[in-house]
Coordinates of C-alpha atoms (C1' of nucleotides) in Angstrom, one line a residue:
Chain A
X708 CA 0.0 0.0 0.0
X709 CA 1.5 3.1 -1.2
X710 CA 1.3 6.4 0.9
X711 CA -1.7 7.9 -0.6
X712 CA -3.7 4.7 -0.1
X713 CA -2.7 4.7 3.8
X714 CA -3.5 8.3 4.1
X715 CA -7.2 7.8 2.3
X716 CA -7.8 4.9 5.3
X717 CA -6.7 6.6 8.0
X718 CA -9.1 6.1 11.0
X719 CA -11.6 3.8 9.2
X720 CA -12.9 0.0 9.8
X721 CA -11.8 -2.2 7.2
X722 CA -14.5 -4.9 8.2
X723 CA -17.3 -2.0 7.6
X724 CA -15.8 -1.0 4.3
X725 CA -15.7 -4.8 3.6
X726 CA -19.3 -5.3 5.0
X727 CA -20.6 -2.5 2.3
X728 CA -19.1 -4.2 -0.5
X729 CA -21.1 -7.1 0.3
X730 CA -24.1 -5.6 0.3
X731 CA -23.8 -3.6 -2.5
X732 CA -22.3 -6.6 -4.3
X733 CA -25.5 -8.6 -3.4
X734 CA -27.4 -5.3 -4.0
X735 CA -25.9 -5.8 -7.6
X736 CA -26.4 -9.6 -7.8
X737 CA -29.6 -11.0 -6.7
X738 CA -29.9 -14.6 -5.3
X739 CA -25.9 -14.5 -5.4
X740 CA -23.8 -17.2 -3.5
X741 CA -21.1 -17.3 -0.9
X742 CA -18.6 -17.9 -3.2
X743 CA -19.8 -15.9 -5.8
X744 CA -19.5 -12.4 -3.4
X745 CA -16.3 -13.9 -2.2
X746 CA -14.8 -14.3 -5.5
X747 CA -16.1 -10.8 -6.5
X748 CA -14.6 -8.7 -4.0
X749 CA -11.8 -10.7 -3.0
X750 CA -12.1 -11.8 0.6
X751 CA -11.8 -14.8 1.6
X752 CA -15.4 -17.1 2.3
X753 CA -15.0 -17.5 5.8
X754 CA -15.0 -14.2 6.1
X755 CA -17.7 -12.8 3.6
X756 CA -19.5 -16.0 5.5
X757 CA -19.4 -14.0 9.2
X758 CA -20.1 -10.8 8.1
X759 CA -23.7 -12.0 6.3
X760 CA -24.6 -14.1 8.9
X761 CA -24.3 -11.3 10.9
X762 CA -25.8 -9.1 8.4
X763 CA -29.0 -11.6 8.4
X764 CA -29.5 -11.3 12.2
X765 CA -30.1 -8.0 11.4
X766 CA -33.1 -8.4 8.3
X767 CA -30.4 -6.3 5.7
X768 CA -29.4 -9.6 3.7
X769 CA -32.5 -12.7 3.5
X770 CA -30.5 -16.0 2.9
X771 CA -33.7 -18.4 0.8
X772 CA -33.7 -22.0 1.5
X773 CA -31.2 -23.1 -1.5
X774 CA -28.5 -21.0 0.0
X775 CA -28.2 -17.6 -1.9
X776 CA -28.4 -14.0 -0.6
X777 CA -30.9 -11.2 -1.1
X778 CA -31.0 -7.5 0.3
X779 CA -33.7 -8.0 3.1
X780 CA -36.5 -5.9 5.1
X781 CA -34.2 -3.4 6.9
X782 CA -32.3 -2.7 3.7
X783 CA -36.1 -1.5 2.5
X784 CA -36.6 0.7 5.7
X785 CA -33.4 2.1 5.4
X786 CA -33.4 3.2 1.8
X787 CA -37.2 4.6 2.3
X788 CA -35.5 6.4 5.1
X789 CA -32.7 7.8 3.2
X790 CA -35.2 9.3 0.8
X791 CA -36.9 11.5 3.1
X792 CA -33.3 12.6 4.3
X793 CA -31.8 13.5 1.1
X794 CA -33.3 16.5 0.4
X795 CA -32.1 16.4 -3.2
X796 CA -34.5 13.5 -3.9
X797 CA -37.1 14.5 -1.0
X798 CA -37.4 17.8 -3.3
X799 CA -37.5 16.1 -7.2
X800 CA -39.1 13.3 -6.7
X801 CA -42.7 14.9 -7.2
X802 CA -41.4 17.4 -9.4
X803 CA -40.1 14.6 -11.5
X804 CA -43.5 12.8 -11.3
X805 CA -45.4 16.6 -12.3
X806 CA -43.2 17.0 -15.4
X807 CA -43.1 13.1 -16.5
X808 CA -46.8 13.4 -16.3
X809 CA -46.7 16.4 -18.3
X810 CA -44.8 15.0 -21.3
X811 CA -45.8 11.5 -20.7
X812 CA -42.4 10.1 -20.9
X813 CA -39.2 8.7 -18.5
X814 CA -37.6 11.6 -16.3
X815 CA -34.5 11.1 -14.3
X816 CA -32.3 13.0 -11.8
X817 CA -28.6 12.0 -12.0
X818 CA -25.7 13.4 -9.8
X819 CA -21.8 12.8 -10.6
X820 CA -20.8 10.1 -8.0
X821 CA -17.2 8.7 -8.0
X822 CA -16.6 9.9 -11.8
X823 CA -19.9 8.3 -13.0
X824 CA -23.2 9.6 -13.2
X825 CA -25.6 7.8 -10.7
X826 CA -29.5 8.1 -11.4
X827 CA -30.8 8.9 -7.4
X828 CA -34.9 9.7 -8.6
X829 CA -37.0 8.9 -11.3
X830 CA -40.1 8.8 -12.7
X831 CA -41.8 6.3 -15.1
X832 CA -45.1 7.1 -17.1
X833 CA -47.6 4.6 -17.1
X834 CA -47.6 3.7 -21.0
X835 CA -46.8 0.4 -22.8
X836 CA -43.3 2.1 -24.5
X837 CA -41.5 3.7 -22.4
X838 CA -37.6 4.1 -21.6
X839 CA -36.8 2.2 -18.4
X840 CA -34.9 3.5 -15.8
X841 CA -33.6 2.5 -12.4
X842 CA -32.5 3.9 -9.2
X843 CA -28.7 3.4 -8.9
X844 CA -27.7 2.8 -12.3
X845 CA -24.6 4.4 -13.6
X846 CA -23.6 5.6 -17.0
X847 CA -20.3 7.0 -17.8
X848 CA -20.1 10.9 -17.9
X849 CA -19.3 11.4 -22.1
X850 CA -22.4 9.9 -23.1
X851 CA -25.8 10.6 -23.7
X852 CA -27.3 14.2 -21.7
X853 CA -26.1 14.1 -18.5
X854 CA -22.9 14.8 -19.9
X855 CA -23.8 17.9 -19.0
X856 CA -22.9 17.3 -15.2
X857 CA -19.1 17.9 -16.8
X858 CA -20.2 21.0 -18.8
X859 CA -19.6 23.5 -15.6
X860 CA -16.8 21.9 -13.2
X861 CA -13.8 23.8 -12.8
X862 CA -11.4 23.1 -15.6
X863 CA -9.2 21.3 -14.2
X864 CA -11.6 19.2 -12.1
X865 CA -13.3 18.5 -15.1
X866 CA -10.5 17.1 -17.1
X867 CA -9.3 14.4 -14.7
X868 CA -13.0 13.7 -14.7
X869 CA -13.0 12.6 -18.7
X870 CA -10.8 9.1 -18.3
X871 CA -8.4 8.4 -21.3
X872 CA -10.6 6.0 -23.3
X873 CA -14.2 6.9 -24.1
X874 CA -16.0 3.8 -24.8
X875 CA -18.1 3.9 -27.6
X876 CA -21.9 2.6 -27.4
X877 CA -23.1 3.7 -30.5
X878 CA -22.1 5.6 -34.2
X879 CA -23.3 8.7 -32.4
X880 CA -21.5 8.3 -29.3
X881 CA -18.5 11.3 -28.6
X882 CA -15.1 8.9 -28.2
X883 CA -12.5 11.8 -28.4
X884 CA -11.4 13.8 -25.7
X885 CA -11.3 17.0 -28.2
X886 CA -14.9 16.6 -29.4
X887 CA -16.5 16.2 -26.0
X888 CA -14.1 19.5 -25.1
X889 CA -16.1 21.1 -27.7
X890 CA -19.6 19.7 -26.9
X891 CA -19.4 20.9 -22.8
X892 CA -18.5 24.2 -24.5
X893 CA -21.3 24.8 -26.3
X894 CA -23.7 23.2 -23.8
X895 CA -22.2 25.6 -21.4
X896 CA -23.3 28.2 -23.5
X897 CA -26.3 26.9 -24.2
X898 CA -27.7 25.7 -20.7
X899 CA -28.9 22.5 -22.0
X900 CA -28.0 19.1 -23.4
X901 CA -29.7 17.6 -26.1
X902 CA -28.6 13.5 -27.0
X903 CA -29.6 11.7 -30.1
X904 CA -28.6 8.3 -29.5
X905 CA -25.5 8.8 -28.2
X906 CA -26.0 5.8 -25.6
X907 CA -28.5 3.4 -27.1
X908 CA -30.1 3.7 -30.7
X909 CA -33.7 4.2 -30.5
X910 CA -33.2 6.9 -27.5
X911 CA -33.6 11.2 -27.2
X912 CA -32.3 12.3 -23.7
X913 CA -33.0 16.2 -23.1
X914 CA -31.2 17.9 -19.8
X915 CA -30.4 20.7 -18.0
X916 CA -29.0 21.4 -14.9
X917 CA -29.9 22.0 -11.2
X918 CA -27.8 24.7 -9.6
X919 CA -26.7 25.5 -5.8
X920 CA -26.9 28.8 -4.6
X921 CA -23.9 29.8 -5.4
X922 CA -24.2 28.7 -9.7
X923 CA -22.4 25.4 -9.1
X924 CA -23.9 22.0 -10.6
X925 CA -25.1 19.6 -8.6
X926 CA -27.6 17.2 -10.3
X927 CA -29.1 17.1 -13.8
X928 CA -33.1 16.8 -14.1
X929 CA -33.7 14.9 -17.4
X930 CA -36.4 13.3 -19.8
X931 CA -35.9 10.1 -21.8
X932 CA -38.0 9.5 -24.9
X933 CA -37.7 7.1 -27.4
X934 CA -36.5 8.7 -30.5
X935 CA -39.1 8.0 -33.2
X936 CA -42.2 10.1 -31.6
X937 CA -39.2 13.0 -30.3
X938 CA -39.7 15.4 -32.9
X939 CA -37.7 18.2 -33.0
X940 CA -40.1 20.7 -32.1
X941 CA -40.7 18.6 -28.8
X942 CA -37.4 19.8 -28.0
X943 CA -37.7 23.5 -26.8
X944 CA -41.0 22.4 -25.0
X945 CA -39.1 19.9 -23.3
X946 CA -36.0 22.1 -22.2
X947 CA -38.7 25.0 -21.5
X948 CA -40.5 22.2 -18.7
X949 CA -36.9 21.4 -17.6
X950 CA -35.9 24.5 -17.0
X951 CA -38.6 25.3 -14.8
X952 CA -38.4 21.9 -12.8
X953 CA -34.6 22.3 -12.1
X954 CA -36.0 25.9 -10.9
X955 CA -37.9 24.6 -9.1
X956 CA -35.7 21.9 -7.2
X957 CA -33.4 24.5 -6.7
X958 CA -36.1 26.9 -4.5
X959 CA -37.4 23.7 -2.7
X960 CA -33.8 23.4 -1.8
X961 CA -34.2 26.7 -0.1
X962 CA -31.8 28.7 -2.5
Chain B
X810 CA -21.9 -12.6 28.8
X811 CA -23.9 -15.2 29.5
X812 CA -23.8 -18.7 27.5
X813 CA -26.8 -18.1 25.9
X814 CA -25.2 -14.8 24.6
X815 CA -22.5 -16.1 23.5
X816 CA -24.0 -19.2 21.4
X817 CA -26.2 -16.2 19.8
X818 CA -23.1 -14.4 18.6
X819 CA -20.7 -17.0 17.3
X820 CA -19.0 -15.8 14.3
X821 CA -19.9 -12.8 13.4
X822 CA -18.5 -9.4 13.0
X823 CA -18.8 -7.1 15.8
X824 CA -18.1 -4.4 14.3
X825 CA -20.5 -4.6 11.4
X826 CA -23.1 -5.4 14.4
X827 CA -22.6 -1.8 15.8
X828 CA -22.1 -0.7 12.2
X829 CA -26.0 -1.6 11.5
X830 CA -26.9 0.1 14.8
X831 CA -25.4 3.0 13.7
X832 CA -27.4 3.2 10.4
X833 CA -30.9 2.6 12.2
X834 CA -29.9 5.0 14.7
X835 CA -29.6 7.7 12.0
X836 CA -32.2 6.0 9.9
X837 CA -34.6 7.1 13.3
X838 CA -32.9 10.3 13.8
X839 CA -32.0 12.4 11.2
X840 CA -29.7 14.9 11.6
X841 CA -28.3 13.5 14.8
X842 CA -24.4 14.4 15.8
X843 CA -21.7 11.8 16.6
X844 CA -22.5 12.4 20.7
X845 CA -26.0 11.4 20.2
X846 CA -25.6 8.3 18.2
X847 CA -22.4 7.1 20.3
X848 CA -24.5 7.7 23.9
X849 CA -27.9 6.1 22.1
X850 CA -26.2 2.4 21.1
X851 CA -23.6 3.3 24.3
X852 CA -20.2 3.3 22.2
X853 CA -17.3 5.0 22.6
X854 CA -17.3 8.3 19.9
X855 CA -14.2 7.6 18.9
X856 CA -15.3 4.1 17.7
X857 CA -18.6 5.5 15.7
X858 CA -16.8 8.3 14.6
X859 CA -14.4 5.6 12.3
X860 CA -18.2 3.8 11.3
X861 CA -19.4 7.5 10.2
X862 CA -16.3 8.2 8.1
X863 CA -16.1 4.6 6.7
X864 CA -19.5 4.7 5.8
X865 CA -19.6 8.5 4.9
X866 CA -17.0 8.0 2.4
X867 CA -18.9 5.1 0.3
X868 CA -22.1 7.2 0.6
X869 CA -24.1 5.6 3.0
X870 CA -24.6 8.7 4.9
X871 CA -23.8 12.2 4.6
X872 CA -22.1 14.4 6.9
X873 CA -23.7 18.4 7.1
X874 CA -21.4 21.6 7.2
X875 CA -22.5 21.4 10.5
X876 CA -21.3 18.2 11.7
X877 CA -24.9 16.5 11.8
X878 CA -25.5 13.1 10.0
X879 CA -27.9 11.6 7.7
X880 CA -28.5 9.0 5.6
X881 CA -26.9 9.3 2.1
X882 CA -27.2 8.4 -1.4
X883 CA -25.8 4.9 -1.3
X884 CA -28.5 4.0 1.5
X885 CA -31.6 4.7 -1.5
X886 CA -29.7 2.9 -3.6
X887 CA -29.5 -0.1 -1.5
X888 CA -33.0 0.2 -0.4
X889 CA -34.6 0.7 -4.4
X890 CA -32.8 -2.5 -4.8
X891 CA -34.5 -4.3 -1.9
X892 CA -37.7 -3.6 -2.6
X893 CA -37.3 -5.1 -5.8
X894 CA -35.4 -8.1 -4.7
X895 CA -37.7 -8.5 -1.6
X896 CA -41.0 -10.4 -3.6
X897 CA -43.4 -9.8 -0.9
X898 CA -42.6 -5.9 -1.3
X899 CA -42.3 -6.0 -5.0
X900 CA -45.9 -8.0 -5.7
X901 CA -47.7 -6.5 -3.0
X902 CA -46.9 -2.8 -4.2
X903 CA -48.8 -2.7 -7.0
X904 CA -52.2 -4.7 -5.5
X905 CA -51.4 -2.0 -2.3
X906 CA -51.8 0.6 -4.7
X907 CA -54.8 -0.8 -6.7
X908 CA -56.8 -1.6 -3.4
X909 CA -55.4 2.1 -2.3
X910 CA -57.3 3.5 -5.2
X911 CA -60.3 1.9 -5.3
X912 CA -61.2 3.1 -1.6
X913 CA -59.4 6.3 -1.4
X914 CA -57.7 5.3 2.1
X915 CA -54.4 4.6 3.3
X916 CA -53.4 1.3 2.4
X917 CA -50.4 -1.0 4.2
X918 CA -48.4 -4.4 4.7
X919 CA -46.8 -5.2 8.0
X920 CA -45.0 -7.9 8.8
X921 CA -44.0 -9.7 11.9
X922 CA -40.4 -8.4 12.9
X923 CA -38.8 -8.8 16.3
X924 CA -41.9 -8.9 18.3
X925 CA -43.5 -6.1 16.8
X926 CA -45.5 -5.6 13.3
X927 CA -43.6 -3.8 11.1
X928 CA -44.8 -2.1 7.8
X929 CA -42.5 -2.7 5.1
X930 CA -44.9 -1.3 2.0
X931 CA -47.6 1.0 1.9
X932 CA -50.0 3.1 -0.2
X933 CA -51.1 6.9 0.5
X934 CA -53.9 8.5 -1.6
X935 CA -53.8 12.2 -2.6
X936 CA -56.5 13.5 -0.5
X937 CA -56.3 16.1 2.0
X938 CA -57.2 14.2 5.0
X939 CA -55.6 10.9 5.1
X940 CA -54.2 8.1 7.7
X941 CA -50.2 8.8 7.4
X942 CA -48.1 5.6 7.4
X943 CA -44.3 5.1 7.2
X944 CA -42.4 2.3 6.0
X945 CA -40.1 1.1 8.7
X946 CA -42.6 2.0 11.3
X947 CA -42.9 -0.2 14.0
X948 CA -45.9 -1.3 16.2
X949 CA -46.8 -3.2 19.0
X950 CA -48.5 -6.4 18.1
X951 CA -51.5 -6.3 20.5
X952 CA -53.3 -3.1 19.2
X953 CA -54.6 -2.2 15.7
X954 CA -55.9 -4.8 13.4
X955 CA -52.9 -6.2 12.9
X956 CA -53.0 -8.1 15.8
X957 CA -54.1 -10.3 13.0
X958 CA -50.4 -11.4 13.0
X959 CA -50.7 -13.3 15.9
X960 CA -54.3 -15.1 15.7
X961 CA -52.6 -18.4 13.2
X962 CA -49.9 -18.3 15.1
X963 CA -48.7 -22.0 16.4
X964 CA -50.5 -21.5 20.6
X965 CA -46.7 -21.5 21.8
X966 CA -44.8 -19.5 19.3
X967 CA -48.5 -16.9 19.6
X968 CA -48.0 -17.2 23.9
X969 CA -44.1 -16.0 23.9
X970 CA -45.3 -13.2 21.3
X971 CA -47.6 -11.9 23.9
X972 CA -45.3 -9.1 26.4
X973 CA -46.8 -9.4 29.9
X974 CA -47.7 -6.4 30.4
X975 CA -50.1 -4.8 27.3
X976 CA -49.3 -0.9 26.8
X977 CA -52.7 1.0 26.8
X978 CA -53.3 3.8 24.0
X979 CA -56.7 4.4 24.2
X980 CA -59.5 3.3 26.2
X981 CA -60.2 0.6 23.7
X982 CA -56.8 -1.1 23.9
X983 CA -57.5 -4.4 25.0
X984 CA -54.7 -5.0 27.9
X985 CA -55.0 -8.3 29.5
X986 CA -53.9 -11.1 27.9
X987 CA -57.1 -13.2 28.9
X988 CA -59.2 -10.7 26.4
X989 CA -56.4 -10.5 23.7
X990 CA -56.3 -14.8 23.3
X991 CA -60.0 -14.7 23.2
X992 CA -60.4 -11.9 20.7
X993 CA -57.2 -13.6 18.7
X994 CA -59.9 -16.6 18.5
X995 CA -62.9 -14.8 17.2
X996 CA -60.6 -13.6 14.4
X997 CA -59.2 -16.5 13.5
X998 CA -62.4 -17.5 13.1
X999 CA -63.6 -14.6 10.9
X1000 CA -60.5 -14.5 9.0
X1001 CA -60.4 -10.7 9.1
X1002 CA -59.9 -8.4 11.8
X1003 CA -61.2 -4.6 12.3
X1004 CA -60.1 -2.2 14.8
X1005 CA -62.0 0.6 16.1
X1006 CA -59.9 3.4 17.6
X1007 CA -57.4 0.6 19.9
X1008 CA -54.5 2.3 18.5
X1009 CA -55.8 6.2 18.0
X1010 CA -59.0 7.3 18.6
X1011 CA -59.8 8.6 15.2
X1012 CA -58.8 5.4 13.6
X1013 CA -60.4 2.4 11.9
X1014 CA -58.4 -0.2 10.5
X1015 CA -59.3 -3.5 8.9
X1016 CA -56.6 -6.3 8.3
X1017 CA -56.7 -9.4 6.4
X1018 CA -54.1 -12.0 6.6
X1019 CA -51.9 -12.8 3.5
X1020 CA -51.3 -16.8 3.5
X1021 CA -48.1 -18.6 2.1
X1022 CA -48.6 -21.8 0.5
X1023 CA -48.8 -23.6 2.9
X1024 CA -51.5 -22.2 4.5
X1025 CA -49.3 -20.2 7.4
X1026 CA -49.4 -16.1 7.3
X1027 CA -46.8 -14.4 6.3
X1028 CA -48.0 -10.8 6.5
X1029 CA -51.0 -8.8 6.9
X1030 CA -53.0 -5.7 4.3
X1031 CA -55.0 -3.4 5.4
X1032 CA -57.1 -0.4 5.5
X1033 CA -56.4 2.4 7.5
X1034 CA -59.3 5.2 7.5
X1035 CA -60.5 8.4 9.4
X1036 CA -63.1 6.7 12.0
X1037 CA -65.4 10.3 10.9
X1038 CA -65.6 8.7 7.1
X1039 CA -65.7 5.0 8.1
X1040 CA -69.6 3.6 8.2
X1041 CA -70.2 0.4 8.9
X1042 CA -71.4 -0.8 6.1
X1043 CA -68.2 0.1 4.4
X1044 CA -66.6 -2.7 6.6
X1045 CA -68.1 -5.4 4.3
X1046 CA -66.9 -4.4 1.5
X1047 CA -63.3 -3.6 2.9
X1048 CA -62.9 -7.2 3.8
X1049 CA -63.7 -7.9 0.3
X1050 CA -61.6 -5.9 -1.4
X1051 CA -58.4 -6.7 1.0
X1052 CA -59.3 -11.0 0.5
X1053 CA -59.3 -10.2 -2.8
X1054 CA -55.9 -8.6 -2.5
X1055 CA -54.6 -11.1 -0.4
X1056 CA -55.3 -13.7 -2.6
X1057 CA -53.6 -11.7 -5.5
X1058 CA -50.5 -11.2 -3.5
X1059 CA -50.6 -14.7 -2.7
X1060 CA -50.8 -15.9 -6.3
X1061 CA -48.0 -13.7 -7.1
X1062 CA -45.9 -15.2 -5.1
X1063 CA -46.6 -18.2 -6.9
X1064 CA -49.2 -19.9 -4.8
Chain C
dG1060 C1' -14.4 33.4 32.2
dG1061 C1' -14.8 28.8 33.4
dA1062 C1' -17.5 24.8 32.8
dA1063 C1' -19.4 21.6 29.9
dG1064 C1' -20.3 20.2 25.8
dC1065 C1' -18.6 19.1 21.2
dG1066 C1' -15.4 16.7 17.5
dT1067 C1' -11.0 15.1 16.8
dT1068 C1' -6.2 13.1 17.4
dA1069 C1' -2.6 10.1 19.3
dC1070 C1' -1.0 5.9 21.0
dG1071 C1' -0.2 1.5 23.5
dT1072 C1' -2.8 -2.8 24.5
dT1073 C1' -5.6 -6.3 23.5
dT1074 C1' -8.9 -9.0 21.8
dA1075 C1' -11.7 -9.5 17.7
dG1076 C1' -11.6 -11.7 13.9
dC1077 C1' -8.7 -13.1 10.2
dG1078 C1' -6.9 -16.9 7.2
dT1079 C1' -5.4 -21.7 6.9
dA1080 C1' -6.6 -26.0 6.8
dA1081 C1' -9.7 -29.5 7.2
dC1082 C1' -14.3 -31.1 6.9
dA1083 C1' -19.1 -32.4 5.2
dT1084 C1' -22.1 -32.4 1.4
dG1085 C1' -23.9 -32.3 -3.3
dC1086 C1' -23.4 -32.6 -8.2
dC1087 C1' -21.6 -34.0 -12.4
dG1088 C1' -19.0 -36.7 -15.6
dG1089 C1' -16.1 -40.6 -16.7
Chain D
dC1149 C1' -20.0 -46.2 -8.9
dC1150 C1' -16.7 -43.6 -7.7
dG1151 C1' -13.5 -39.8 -7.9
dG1152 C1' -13.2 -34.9 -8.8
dC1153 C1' -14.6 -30.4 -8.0
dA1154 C1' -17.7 -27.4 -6.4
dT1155 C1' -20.2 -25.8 -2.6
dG1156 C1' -21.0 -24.2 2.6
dT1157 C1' -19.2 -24.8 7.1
dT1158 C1' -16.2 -25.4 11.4
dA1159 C1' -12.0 -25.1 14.4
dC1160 C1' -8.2 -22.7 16.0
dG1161 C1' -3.9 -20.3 16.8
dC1162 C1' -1.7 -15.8 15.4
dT1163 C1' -1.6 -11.2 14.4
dA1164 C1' -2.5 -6.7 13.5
dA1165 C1' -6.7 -4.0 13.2
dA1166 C1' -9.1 -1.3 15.8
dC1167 C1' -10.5 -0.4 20.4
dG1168 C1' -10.6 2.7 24.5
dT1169 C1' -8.1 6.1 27.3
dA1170 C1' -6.6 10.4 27.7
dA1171 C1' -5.7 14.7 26.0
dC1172 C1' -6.4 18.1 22.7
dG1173 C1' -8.6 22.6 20.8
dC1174 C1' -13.2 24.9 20.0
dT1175 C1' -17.6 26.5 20.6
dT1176 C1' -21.4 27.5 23.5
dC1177 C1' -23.7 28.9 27.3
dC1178 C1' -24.2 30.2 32.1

DNA sequence: GGAAGCGTTACGTTTAGCGTAACATGCCGG
DNA sequence: CCGGCATGTTACGCTAAACGTAACGCTTCC
């Protein structure tokens, strides 16, 4: 372990560290083995064994009869708990619902987390197509929208945020650090990020961003739409709405 | 420590033990400082104050500019994962929110947890005046319509269930045990179980069991409504609606 | 202005809990 | 039918992880 490693560990508990890998590596995998999490984080069974058993006691991991792990009850109260304390999501989540309702389609609320971008609320409407979405999934920061989280981070900050290789999901997708240089530019400008299949095919992604009080970025409100009934005048309604939601986040956040 | 104690605890981790208290602790107390959490589960600060930062740096809770804790991001996306991994949760949303719907009233499922009934799902309608519920919230067994937990109980496993001493909340608590096992009886019997005002006077609530496969219960639904609004005619067709619900959760469940 | 709270740090001691090794069990293929 | 390989599980001795004590500044409140 090199210096910087033993300076980021000072003064924690490596067996809570540990125990959070398990649970977000069953969190991850459901109905996932002993062996399996062992294997996937690198501990030994014996001790990935203590730590759920002790993790059962407690109703955050259910073991079923043929031997595999789930997330349990108190991993449900928790996370319903966390929702009413983050007031980030507290504050979206039924102005998501308002403006999915209002254009009938997907809409998400992403934050940068550990140089991804991590979808924390959402809201899906109740039609037959719709983009999917889930709470927790991450996306790499160049594609799709919510690139736009990069688009006003210090300069610096911002470039050892873009990693070297960009993977590439589709033709459309931005794989060169000079190009997405160019794009946060001019969604800077703009205020807004529009996607065209950058990520997956068939998908639009409109998004703006939600600001602190003091101008800095700290969430992206967006709305998901399959491409083929996305016309382009949908567009300005859409960043219109999304402006005024992200407004609105902001104020509820008292700012 | 006692034998007993120490048969309980064999191999597991101590410190993810205290690690979990620490979580419900701020899961219960939001915005709670280091003191409060250390003197609550009777630690040592310094000992919680390695948990927080652990635990604070994967983003299961958040520290404040002002030194207060809360849950964090990490913790919904744990718990957005359980209730989809969970299969009583995941089913019995939807048929919560149906049933919800149809009568315009609060709707829940509790489970027994611990020695108390715990509500792990619910449903809230949008109406002005409505019964609030909270997911995590914990009751005491012998009040409320959910006392319906303990009526197909096994006679032993129900007697040890049963505290000795019956906390009273309103004058229509039942508080002797002689008067709970004989009331347990009649709603065996009935298969249903309605509660006028035993846990708050305003309140009428109406459970019905939800049966595993093999015929044992596994959790209760039910109705929670403003006594004011509640006639007594509506009570039929409650007990209706929630059997019909039961059964639906049941057969999703793949029963 | 001191007393009492807070969060935080340092450090020496100890015990929690780690990993090795061995075991029981189940499943598959030869 | 039996060996091979997977699984989960137990036992135990050793070690270092992390615990608690004590002391440190800081703020807050009498």
């Amino acid at each position: 372990m090199n210096d910087e490693e033993k300076e980021e560990k000072r003064s924690t508990v490596q067996a809570v560290d540990v125990c959070i890998d398990v649970l977000l590596d069953v969190a991850k995998n459901p109905d996932c083995r002993l062996a399996d999490i062992a294997r996937n984080i690198g501990e030994t069974k014996p001790r990935i064994l203590r730590m759920l058993r002790t993790m059962e006691r407690r109703g955050l991991v259910r073991k079923s009869s043929s031997g595999t792990y789930r997330l349990g009850n108190t991993a449900i109260v928790l996370g319903t708990a966390a929702s009413t304390q983050v007031d980030l999501v507290r504050i979206a989540n039924p102005i998501l619902e308002e403006l999915g309702q209002k254009v009938n389609e997907t809409t998400q609320l992403r934050i940068i987390d550990n140089g991804e971008s991590l979808c924390i609320a959402k809201f899906e409407p109740t039609r037959d197509l719709r983009v999917h979405s889930m709470i927790g999934r991450r996306r790499p920061l160049h594609a799709g929208s919510y690139k736009i989280l990069l688009a006003y981070l210090p300069p610096q900050v911002q470039a050892q945020m873009i990693p070297d290789k960009l993977e590439r999901f589709t033709p459309r997708t931005i794989t060169t650090r000079a190009r997405l240089e160019a794009e946060l530019k001019r969604v800077r400008e703009a205020g807004h990020c529009v996607s065209r299949g950058e990520v997956s095919d068939q998908l639009v992604s409109v998004s703006v961003p939600v600001l602190a009080f003091d101008g800095s970025v700290i969430a992206a409100v967006n709305i998901a739409a399959p491409a083929f009934r996305t016309q382009d005048n949908d567009i300005p309604r859409y960043i219109a709405l999304l402006k005024d939601a992200s407004r609105k986040i902001s104020e509820g956040l008292g700012w």
